[in-house]
Coordinates of N, CA and C in Angstrom, one line a residue:
Chain A
X1074 N 0.9 -1.2 0.0 CA 0.0 0.0 0.0 C 0.9 1.2 0.0
X1075 N 0.6 2.2 -0.9 CA 1.4 3.4 -1.0 C 1.2 4.2 0.3
X1076 N 2.3 4.9 0.7 CA 2.2 5.8 1.9 C 1.8 7.1 1.4
X1077 N 2.0 8.1 2.3 CA 1.6 9.5 2.0 C 2.7 10.0 1.0
X1078 N 2.2 10.5 -0.1 CA 3.2 11.1 -1.1 C 3.0 12.6 -1.3
X1079 N 4.2 13.2 -1.4 CA 4.2 14.7 -1.6 C 5.0 15.0 -2.8
X1080 N 4.6 16.1 -3.4 CA 5.3 16.6 -4.6 C 5.2 18.1 -4.6
X1081 N 6.3 18.8 -5.2 CA 7.5 18.2 -5.5 C 8.4 18.0 -4.3
X1082 N 9.5 17.3 -4.4 CA 10.3 17.0 -3.2 C 11.2 18.2 -2.9
X1083 N 11.7 18.9 -3.9 CA 12.5 20.1 -3.7 C 12.0 21.2 -4.7
X1084 N 12.1 22.4 -4.3 CA 11.8 23.5 -5.3 C 12.4 24.8 -4.8
X1085 N 12.8 25.6 -5.7 CA 13.4 26.9 -5.5 C 12.5 28.0 -6.1
X1086 N 12.2 29.0 -5.3 CA 11.4 30.1 -5.8 C 12.1 31.4 -5.4
X1087 N 11.6 32.5 -5.9 CA 12.1 33.8 -5.5 C 11.0 34.6 -4.8
X1088 N 11.4 35.6 -4.0 CA 10.5 36.4 -3.2 C 9.4 36.9 -4.1
X1089 N 8.2 36.9 -3.5 CA 7.0 37.4 -4.3 C 6.3 36.4 -5.1
X1090 N 6.9 35.3 -5.4 CA 6.3 34.2 -6.2 C 5.3 33.5 -5.4
X1091 N 4.6 32.6 -6.1 CA 3.6 31.7 -5.5 C 4.0 30.3 -5.7
X1092 N 3.6 29.4 -4.7 CA 4.0 28.0 -4.8 C 2.8 27.1 -4.4
X1093 N 2.7 26.0 -5.1 CA 1.6 25.0 -4.7 C 2.3 23.7 -4.4
X1094 N 2.0 23.1 -3.3 CA 2.6 21.8 -2.9 C 1.4 20.9 -2.8
X1095 N 1.7 19.6 -3.1 CA 0.6 18.6 -3.2 C 0.9 17.4 -2.3
X1096 N -0.2 16.8 -1.9 CA -0.1 15.7 -0.9 C -1.2 14.7 -1.3
X1097 N -0.9 13.5 -1.4 CA -1.8 12.4 -1.5 C -1.8 11.5 -0.3
X1098 N -2.9 11.4 0.4 CA -2.9 10.7 1.7 C -2.9 9.2 1.4
X1099 N -2.8 8.4 2.4 CA -2.9 7.0 2.3 C -4.4 6.7 2.0
X1100 N -4.6 5.7 1.1 CA -5.9 5.3 0.7 C -6.8 5.1 1.9
X1101 N -8.0 5.7 1.8 CA -8.9 5.5 2.9 C -8.8 6.6 4.0
X1102 N -7.7 7.3 4.0 CA -7.6 8.4 5.0 C -8.3 9.7 4.6
X1103 N -9.1 10.2 5.4 CA -9.9 11.4 5.1 C -9.3 12.7 5.6
X1104 N -8.4 12.6 6.6 CA -7.8 13.8 7.2 C -6.4 14.0 6.7
X1105 N -6.1 15.2 6.4 CA -4.8 15.6 5.9 C -4.4 16.8 6.7
X1106 N -3.1 16.8 7.2 CA -2.5 17.9 8.0 C -1.3 18.4 7.3
X1107 N -1.1 19.7 7.4 CA 0.1 20.3 6.8 C 0.9 20.9 8.0
X1108 N 2.2 20.8 7.9 CA 3.1 21.3 8.9 C 4.3 22.0 8.2
X1109 N 4.8 23.0 8.9 CA 6.0 23.7 8.4 C 7.2 23.4 9.4
X1110 N 8.3 23.1 8.8 CA 9.5 22.9 9.7 C 10.6 23.8 9.1
X1111 N 10.6 25.0 9.7 CA 11.7 26.0 9.3 C 12.9 25.7 10.2
X1112 N 14.1 26.1 9.6 CA 15.3 25.8 10.3 C 15.3 26.5 11.7
X1113 N 15.6 25.7 12.7 CA 15.7 26.2 14.0 C 14.4 26.5 14.7
X1114 N 13.3 26.3 14.1 CA 12.0 26.6 14.7 C 11.2 25.3 15.1
X1115 N 11.6 24.2 14.6 CA 10.8 23.0 14.9 C 9.5 23.0 14.0
X1116 N 8.8 21.9 14.2 CA 7.6 21.7 13.4 C 6.4 22.6 14.0
X1117 N 5.7 23.2 13.0 CA 4.5 24.0 13.4 C 3.3 23.6 12.6
X1118 N 2.2 23.5 13.2 CA 1.0 23.1 12.6 C 0.5 24.2 11.7
X1119 N 0.1 23.9 10.5 CA -0.3 24.9 9.5 C -1.8 24.7 9.3
X1120 N -2.3 23.6 8.8 CA -3.7 23.4 8.3 C -4.1 22.0 8.6
X1121 N -5.4 21.8 8.8 CA -6.0 20.5 8.9 C -7.3 20.5 8.0
X1122 N -7.3 19.5 7.1 CA -8.5 19.3 6.2 C -9.1 17.9 6.5
X1123 N -10.4 17.9 6.6 CA -11.1 16.6 6.8 C -12.4 16.7 6.0
X1124 N -12.6 15.6 5.2 CA -13.8 15.5 4.4 C -14.0 16.7 3.5
X1125 N -12.9 17.3 3.0 CA -13.0 18.4 2.1 C -13.1 19.8 2.6
X1126 N -13.1 19.8 4.0 CA -13.3 21.1 4.6 C -12.0 21.5 5.5
X1127 N -11.7 22.8 5.6 CA -10.7 23.2 6.5 C -11.3 23.2 7.9
X1128 N -10.6 22.4 8.8 CA -11.1 22.2 10.2 C -10.4 23.1 11.2
X1129 N -9.2 23.4 10.9 CA -8.4 24.2 11.8 C -7.2 24.7 11.1
X1130 N -6.6 25.9 11.6 CA -5.4 26.4 11.0 C -4.5 26.9 12.2
X1131 N -3.2 26.9 11.9 CA -2.3 27.4 12.9 C -2.1 28.9 12.8
X1132 N -1.1 29.4 13.5 CA -0.9 30.8 13.5 C 0.0 31.3 12.3
X1133 N -0.6 31.2 11.1 CA 0.0 31.6 9.9 C -0.8 32.6 9.2
X1134 N -0.2 33.5 8.4 CA -1.0 34.5 7.7 C -1.8 33.9 6.6
X1135 N -2.8 34.7 6.1 CA -3.8 34.2 5.1 C -3.1 33.8 3.8
X1136 N -1.9 34.3 3.5 CA -1.3 33.9 2.3 C -0.9 32.4 2.2
X1137 N -1.0 31.8 3.4 CA -1.0 30.3 3.4 C -2.4 29.8 3.4
X1138 N -2.7 29.0 2.3 CA -4.0 28.5 2.2 C -4.0 27.1 1.5
X1139 N -5.1 26.5 1.4 CA -5.1 25.2 0.8 C -6.5 24.7 0.5
X1140 N -6.5 23.5 0.1 CA -7.8 22.9 -0.1 C -7.7 21.3 -0.2
X1141 N -8.8 20.7 0.0 CA -8.8 19.2 -0.1 C -9.8 18.8 -1.2
X1142 N -9.4 17.9 -2.0 CA -10.2 17.5 -3.1 C -11.1 16.3 -2.7
X1143 N -12.1 16.0 -3.6 CA -13.0 14.9 -3.3 C -12.3 13.6 -3.1
X1144 N -11.1 13.4 -3.7 CA -10.4 12.1 -3.5 C -9.5 12.2 -2.2
X1145 N -9.6 13.3 -1.5 CA -8.9 13.6 -0.2 C -7.5 14.0 -0.4
X1146 N -7.0 14.1 -1.6 CA -5.7 14.7 -1.8 C -5.8 16.2 -1.5
X1147 N -4.7 16.8 -1.3 CA -4.7 18.2 -0.8 C -3.6 19.0 -1.4
X1148 N -3.8 20.3 -1.5 CA -2.8 21.3 -1.9 C -2.6 22.3 -0.9
X1149 N -1.4 22.7 -0.8 CA -1.0 23.9 0.1 C -0.5 25.0 -0.8
X1150 N -1.1 26.1 -0.8 CA -0.7 27.3 -1.6 C -0.1 28.3 -0.7
X1151 N 1.0 28.9 -1.1 CA 1.7 30.0 -0.4 C 1.9 31.1 -1.4
X1152 N 1.2 32.2 -1.2 CA 1.3 33.4 -2.0 C 2.4 34.4 -1.5
X1153 N 2.8 35.2 -2.4 CA 3.8 36.3 -2.0 C 4.9 35.8 -1.1
X1154 N 5.6 34.8 -1.6 CA 6.6 34.2 -0.8 C 7.6 35.1 -0.2
X1155 N 8.0 34.8 1.0 CA 9.0 35.6 1.7 C 10.2 34.7 2.1
X1156 N 11.3 35.3 2.3 CA 12.5 34.5 2.6 C 12.3 33.5 3.7
X1157 N 11.5 33.9 4.8 CA 11.3 33.1 5.9 C 10.4 31.9 5.7
X1158 N 9.8 31.9 4.5 CA 9.0 30.7 4.1 C 9.8 29.5 3.7
X1159 N 11.1 29.7 3.6 CA 12.0 28.6 3.3 C 11.9 27.6 4.4
X1160 N 11.5 26.4 4.1 CA 11.3 25.3 5.1 C 11.0 24.0 4.4
X1161 N 10.9 23.0 5.3 CA 10.4 21.7 4.9 C 8.9 21.7 5.2
X1162 N 8.1 21.4 4.2 CA 6.6 21.3 4.4 C 6.2 19.9 4.4
X1163 N 5.6 19.5 5.5 CA 5.3 18.1 5.7 C 3.8 17.9 5.7
X1164 N 3.3 16.8 5.1 CA 1.9 16.5 5.0 C 1.8 15.2 5.8
X1165 N 0.7 15.0 6.5 CA 0.4 13.8 7.2 C -1.1 13.4 7.0
X1166 N -1.4 12.2 7.1 CA -2.8 11.8 7.0 C -3.1 10.8 8.1
X1167 N -4.4 10.8 8.4 CA -4.9 9.9 9.4 C -6.3 9.4 9.0
X1168 N -6.6 8.3 9.5 CA -8.0 7.7 9.2 C -8.9 8.2 10.3
X1169 N -8.4 8.8 11.4 CA -9.1 9.2 12.5 C -9.2 10.7 12.6
X1170 N -10.3 11.3 12.3 CA -10.4 12.7 12.4 C -10.1 13.3 13.8
X1171 N -9.3 14.2 13.9 CA -9.0 14.8 15.2 C -7.6 14.5 15.7
X1172 N -6.8 13.8 14.9 CA -5.4 13.5 15.3 C -5.4 12.7 16.6
X1173 N -6.4 11.9 16.9 CA -6.2 11.0 18.0 C -5.9 9.6 17.6
X1174 N -5.7 9.4 16.3 CA -5.2 8.2 15.7 C -3.8 8.3 15.2
X1175 N -3.2 7.2 14.8 CA -1.9 7.3 14.3 C -1.8 8.2 13.0
X1176 N -0.6 8.9 13.0 CA -0.4 9.8 11.9 C 0.6 9.1 10.9
X1177 N 0.5 9.4 9.7 CA 1.4 8.9 8.7 C 1.9 10.1 7.9
X1178 N 3.2 10.2 7.9 CA 3.8 11.4 7.3 C 4.4 11.1 5.9
X1179 N 4.4 12.1 5.0 CA 5.1 12.1 3.8 C 6.5 12.5 4.0
X1180 N 7.3 12.4 2.9 CA 8.8 12.8 3.0 C 9.0 14.3 3.0
X1181 N 8.0 15.0 2.6 CA 8.1 16.5 2.7 C 8.5 17.1 1.4
X1182 N 8.2 18.4 1.3 CA 8.6 19.2 0.1 C 9.5 20.3 0.7
X1183 N 10.7 20.4 0.2 CA 11.7 21.3 0.7 C 11.7 22.6 -0.2
X1184 N 11.2 23.7 0.4 CA 11.1 24.9 -0.4 C 12.2 25.9 0.0
X1185 N 12.9 26.4 -1.0 CA 13.9 27.4 -0.8 C 13.4 28.7 -1.5
X1186 N 13.4 29.8 -0.7 CA 13.0 31.1 -1.3 C 14.2 32.0 -1.3
X1187 N 14.6 32.4 -2.5 CA 15.8 33.3 -2.7 C 15.4 34.7 -2.9
Chain B
X872 N 7.5 30.7 27.3 CA 7.8 29.3 27.6 C 7.1 28.4 26.6
X873 N 7.8 27.5 25.9 CA 7.2 26.6 25.0 C 6.2 25.7 25.7
X874 N 5.1 25.4 25.1 CA 4.1 24.6 25.7 C 4.6 23.1 25.8
X875 N 5.5 22.7 25.0 CA 6.0 21.4 25.0 C 7.6 21.5 25.1
X876 N 8.1 20.9 26.2 CA 9.5 21.0 26.5 C 10.1 19.6 26.4
X877 N 11.2 19.4 25.7 CA 11.9 18.2 25.6 C 13.3 18.3 26.2
X878 N 13.7 17.2 26.8 CA 15.1 17.1 27.3 C 15.6 15.7 27.2
X879 N 16.9 15.6 26.9 CA 17.8 16.7 26.6 C 17.6 17.1 25.1
X880 N 18.3 18.2 24.7 CA 18.2 18.7 23.3 C 19.1 17.8 22.5
X881 N 20.2 17.4 23.0 CA 21.2 16.6 22.3 C 21.6 15.4 23.3
X882 N 21.8 14.3 22.7 CA 22.1 13.1 23.5 C 23.0 12.2 22.6
X883 N 24.2 11.9 23.2 CA 25.1 11.0 22.5 C 25.3 9.8 23.4
X884 N 25.2 8.6 22.8 CA 25.3 7.4 23.6 C 26.1 6.4 22.8
X885 N 26.6 5.4 23.6 CA 27.3 4.3 23.0 C 26.3 3.2 22.7
X886 N 26.6 2.4 21.6 CA 25.8 1.3 21.3 C 25.5 0.4 22.5
X887 N 24.3 0.0 22.6 CA 23.9 -0.8 23.7 C 23.4 -0.1 25.0
X888 N 23.6 1.2 25.0 CA 23.1 1.9 26.2 C 21.6 2.0 26.2
X889 N 21.1 2.3 27.4 CA 19.6 2.5 27.6 C 19.4 4.0 27.5
X890 N 18.5 4.4 26.7 CA 18.3 5.9 26.4 C 16.9 6.3 27.0
X891 N 16.9 7.5 27.5 CA 15.6 8.1 27.9 C 15.5 9.5 27.4
X892 N 14.4 9.8 26.8 CA 14.1 11.2 26.3 C 12.8 11.6 27.0
X893 N 12.8 12.8 27.5 CA 11.7 13.3 28.3 C 10.9 14.4 27.6
X894 N 9.6 14.4 27.9 CA 8.7 15.5 27.3 C 7.8 15.9 28.4
X895 N 7.8 17.2 28.6 CA 6.8 17.8 29.6 C 6.0 18.9 28.9
X896 N 4.7 18.9 29.2 CA 3.8 19.9 28.6 C 3.0 20.6 29.6
X897 N 2.5 21.7 29.2 CA 1.8 22.6 30.2 C 0.3 22.8 29.9
X898 N -0.2 22.1 28.9 CA -1.6 22.2 28.6 C -2.3 20.9 28.7
X899 N -3.6 21.0 28.8 CA -4.4 19.7 28.8 C -4.3 19.1 27.5
X900 N -4.2 17.8 27.4 CA -4.1 17.1 26.2 C -5.1 15.9 26.1
X901 N -5.3 15.5 24.8 CA -6.1 14.3 24.6 C -5.2 13.2 24.2
X902 N -4.0 13.5 23.7 CA -3.1 12.4 23.2 C -1.7 13.0 23.0
X903 N -0.8 12.1 23.0 CA 0.6 12.6 22.8 C 1.3 11.6 21.8
X904 N 2.0 12.2 20.9 CA 2.7 11.4 19.9 C 4.2 11.5 20.1
X905 N 4.9 10.4 19.9 CA 6.3 10.4 19.7 C 6.6 10.1 18.3
X906 N 7.5 11.0 17.7 CA 7.8 10.9 16.3 C 9.3 10.7 16.1
X907 N 9.7 10.1 15.0 CA 11.2 10.0 14.7 C 11.4 10.6 13.4
X908 N 12.4 11.5 13.3 CA 12.8 12.1 12.1 C 14.2 11.8 11.7
X909 N 14.4 11.2 10.6 CA 15.8 10.9 10.1 C 16.3 12.0 9.3
X910 N 17.7 12.1 9.1 CA 18.2 13.1 8.2 C 17.6 13.1 6.8
X911 N 17.3 14.2 6.3 CA 16.5 14.2 5.0 C 15.1 14.6 5.2
X912 N 14.6 14.4 6.5 CA 13.3 15.0 6.8 C 12.2 14.0 7.0
X913 N 12.2 12.8 6.5 CA 11.1 11.9 6.7 C 10.8 11.6 8.1
X914 N 9.5 11.6 8.5 CA 9.0 11.4 9.8 C 8.2 10.1 9.9
X915 N 8.5 9.4 11.0 CA 7.7 8.2 11.3 C 7.1 8.3 12.7
X916 N 5.8 8.0 12.7 CA 5.1 8.0 14.0 C 5.5 6.7 14.8
X917 N 6.0 6.9 16.0 CA 6.4 5.8 16.8 C 5.3 5.3 17.7
X918 N 4.7 6.3 18.4 CA 3.6 5.9 19.4 C 2.6 7.1 19.4
X919 N 1.4 6.7 19.7 CA 0.4 7.6 20.1 C -0.2 7.1 21.3
X920 N -0.2 7.9 22.4 CA -0.7 7.4 23.7 C -1.4 8.5 24.4
X921 N -2.4 8.0 25.2 CA -3.2 9.0 26.0 C -3.1 8.5 27.5
X922 N -2.6 7.4 27.8 CA -2.4 6.9 29.2 C -1.5 5.7 29.2
X923 N -0.9 5.5 30.4 CA -0.1 4.3 30.6 C 1.2 4.2 29.8
X924 N 1.3 3.1 29.2 CA 2.6 2.7 28.6 C 2.3 1.9 27.3
X925 N 3.2 2.1 26.3 CA 3.2 1.2 25.1 C 4.6 0.8 24.8
X926 N 4.7 -0.4 24.2 CA 6.0 -1.0 23.9 C 5.9 -1.5 22.4
X927 N 7.0 -1.2 21.7 CA 7.2 -1.8 20.4 C 8.6 -2.1 20.1
X928 N 8.9 -3.4 20.2 CA 10.3 -3.8 20.0 C 11.2 -3.2 21.1
X929 N 12.2 -2.5 20.8 CA 13.1 -1.9 21.8 C 12.6 -0.6 22.3
X930 N 11.5 -0.1 21.8 CA 11.0 1.2 22.2 C 9.9 1.1 23.2
X931 N 9.9 2.0 24.2 CA 8.9 2.0 25.2 C 8.5 3.5 25.5
X932 N 7.2 3.7 25.5 CA 6.7 5.1 25.8 C 5.8 5.1 26.9
X933 N 6.0 6.0 27.8 CA 5.1 6.1 29.0 C 4.5 7.5 29.1
X934 N 3.4 7.6 29.7 CA 2.8 9.0 29.9 C 2.2 9.0 31.3
X935 N 2.4 10.1 32.0 CA 1.7 10.4 33.3 C 0.9 11.7 33.1
X936 N -0.4 11.5 32.9 CA -1.3 12.6 32.6 C -1.3 13.6 33.8
X937 N -1.3 13.1 35.0 CA -1.4 14.0 36.2 C -0.2 14.9 36.2
X938 N 1.0 14.3 35.9 CA 2.2 15.1 36.0 C 2.6 15.8 34.7
X939 N 1.7 15.6 33.7 CA 2.0 16.2 32.4 C 3.4 15.9 31.9
X940 N 3.7 14.6 31.8 CA 5.0 14.2 31.5 C 5.0 12.8 30.7
X941 N 5.9 12.7 29.7 CA 6.0 11.5 29.0 C 7.5 11.2 28.8
X942 N 7.8 9.9 28.7 CA 9.2 9.5 28.4 C 9.2 8.5 27.3
X943 N 10.2 8.6 26.5 CA 10.5 7.6 25.5 C 11.8 6.9 25.8
X944 N 11.8 5.6 25.9 CA 13.0 4.8 26.3 C 13.4 3.9 25.1
X945 N 14.7 3.8 24.9 CA 15.2 2.9 23.9 C 16.1 2.0 24.6
X946 N 15.8 0.7 24.6 CA 16.7 -0.3 25.2 C 17.7 -0.8 24.1
X947 N 18.9 -1.2 24.6 CA 20.0 -1.7 23.7 C 20.1 -0.9 22.5
X948 N 20.4 0.4 22.6 CA 20.5 1.3 21.5 C 21.5 0.9 20.5
X949 N 21.1 1.3 19.2 CA 21.9 0.9 18.0 C 22.1 2.2 17.2
X950 N 23.3 2.2 16.4 CA 23.5 3.4 15.6 C 22.3 3.7 14.7
X951 N 21.5 2.7 14.3 CA 20.4 3.1 13.4 C 19.3 3.8 14.1
X952 N 19.4 3.9 15.4 CA 18.4 4.7 16.2 C 18.8 6.2 16.2
X953 N 19.9 6.5 15.6 CA 20.3 7.9 15.5 C 19.3 8.7 14.7
X954 N 18.7 9.7 15.3 CA 17.7 10.5 14.6 C 17.2 11.6 15.6
X955 N 16.3 12.4 15.1 CA 15.7 13.4 16.0 C 14.4 12.8 16.5
X956 N 14.1 12.8 17.8 CA 12.9 12.3 18.4 C 12.1 13.5 18.8
X957 N 10.8 13.5 18.4 CA 10.0 14.7 18.6 C 8.7 14.3 19.4
X958 N 8.4 15.0 20.4 CA 7.2 14.8 21.2 C 6.2 15.8 20.6
X959 N 4.9 15.4 20.5 CA 3.9 16.3 20.0 C 2.6 16.0 20.8
X960 N 1.9 17.1 21.2 CA 0.7 16.9 22.0 C -0.5 17.3 21.2
X961 N -1.6 16.7 21.4 CA -2.9 17.1 20.8 C -3.7 17.8 21.9
X962 N -3.8 19.1 21.7 CA -4.4 19.9 22.8 C -5.9 20.0 22.7
X963 N -6.6 19.9 23.8 CA -8.0 20.2 24.0 C -8.9 19.9 22.9
X964 N -9.7 20.9 22.5 CA -10.6 20.7 21.4 C -10.2 21.2 20.1
X965 N -8.9 21.7 20.0 CA -8.4 22.3 18.8 C -7.9 21.2 17.8
X966 N -7.6 20.1 18.3 CA -7.1 19.0 17.4 C -5.9 19.4 16.6
X967 N -5.1 20.3 17.2 CA -3.9 20.7 16.4 C -2.7 20.2 17.3
X968 N -1.7 19.7 16.6 CA -0.5 19.2 17.2 C 0.4 20.4 17.6
X969 N 0.9 20.4 18.8 CA 2.0 21.3 19.3 C 3.2 20.4 19.5
X970 N 4.3 20.8 18.9 CA 5.5 20.0 18.9 C 6.6 20.5 19.8
X971 N 7.3 19.6 20.4 CA 8.6 20.0 21.1 C 9.6 20.2 20.0
X972 N 10.8 20.8 20.4 CA 11.8 21.1 19.5 C 12.7 19.9 19.1
X973 N 12.4 18.8 19.7 CA 13.1 17.6 19.3 C 14.4 17.3 20.1
X974 N 14.7 16.1 20.2 CA 16.0 15.6 20.8 C 16.8 14.9 19.7
X975 N 18.0 15.4 19.5 CA 18.9 14.8 18.5 C 19.7 13.7 19.2
X976 N 19.4 12.5 18.8 CA 20.1 11.3 19.4 C 21.2 10.8 18.5
X977 N 22.4 10.6 19.0 CA 23.5 10.0 18.2 C 24.0 8.8 19.0
X978 N 23.9 7.7 18.3 CA 24.4 6.4 18.9 C 25.6 6.0 18.2
X979 N 26.7 6.0 18.9 CA 28.0 5.6 18.3 C 28.3 4.1 18.5
X980 N 28.9 3.5 17.4 CA 29.2 2.1 17.5 C 30.3 1.8 18.5

């Protein structure tokens, strides 16, 4: 069974540009979570989608947004990129809404903003 | 003060040693996760627990809800255990994870 897959694995953008990151959860998982891991800051919760709806978001500005599709895959969009957006963006999925079940993580998308 | 504190930040051990990593949190939680992150970024969920103790192979995780504390133990440590170990808590009704800063474990042969 395929695990959580993310694309692209690496990308380089310049300030002001926009980026879209993609995540496919494990088959049957309806919840998708996005996290940011910036250098020196540790993992931070970004967004939680379940059954196609945004359920919760972390302390990030509105230029971080996303959506979940009917097949439960998800996109994370970041507009007007800033240098501090350089980070590893991790996606996780769970079959249990509310993160009280086991989480399965993807390998991440490493974004560099120049 | 971070809501989730891990100690130590860095830990170096010799192969075969017993390892303990601690996690303390200051908020009410519904569950706690222990995660392992290898160089390159991939994260694996080791345990999810809300009470008591869980064991998987050489790994043992315990949690004391009253004391707001959890520990991850590794018995007979091995160089392949070298990784960053991260504690994360599921807080209240928000269902969002709050992460500790991680413990970098290096096990030397």
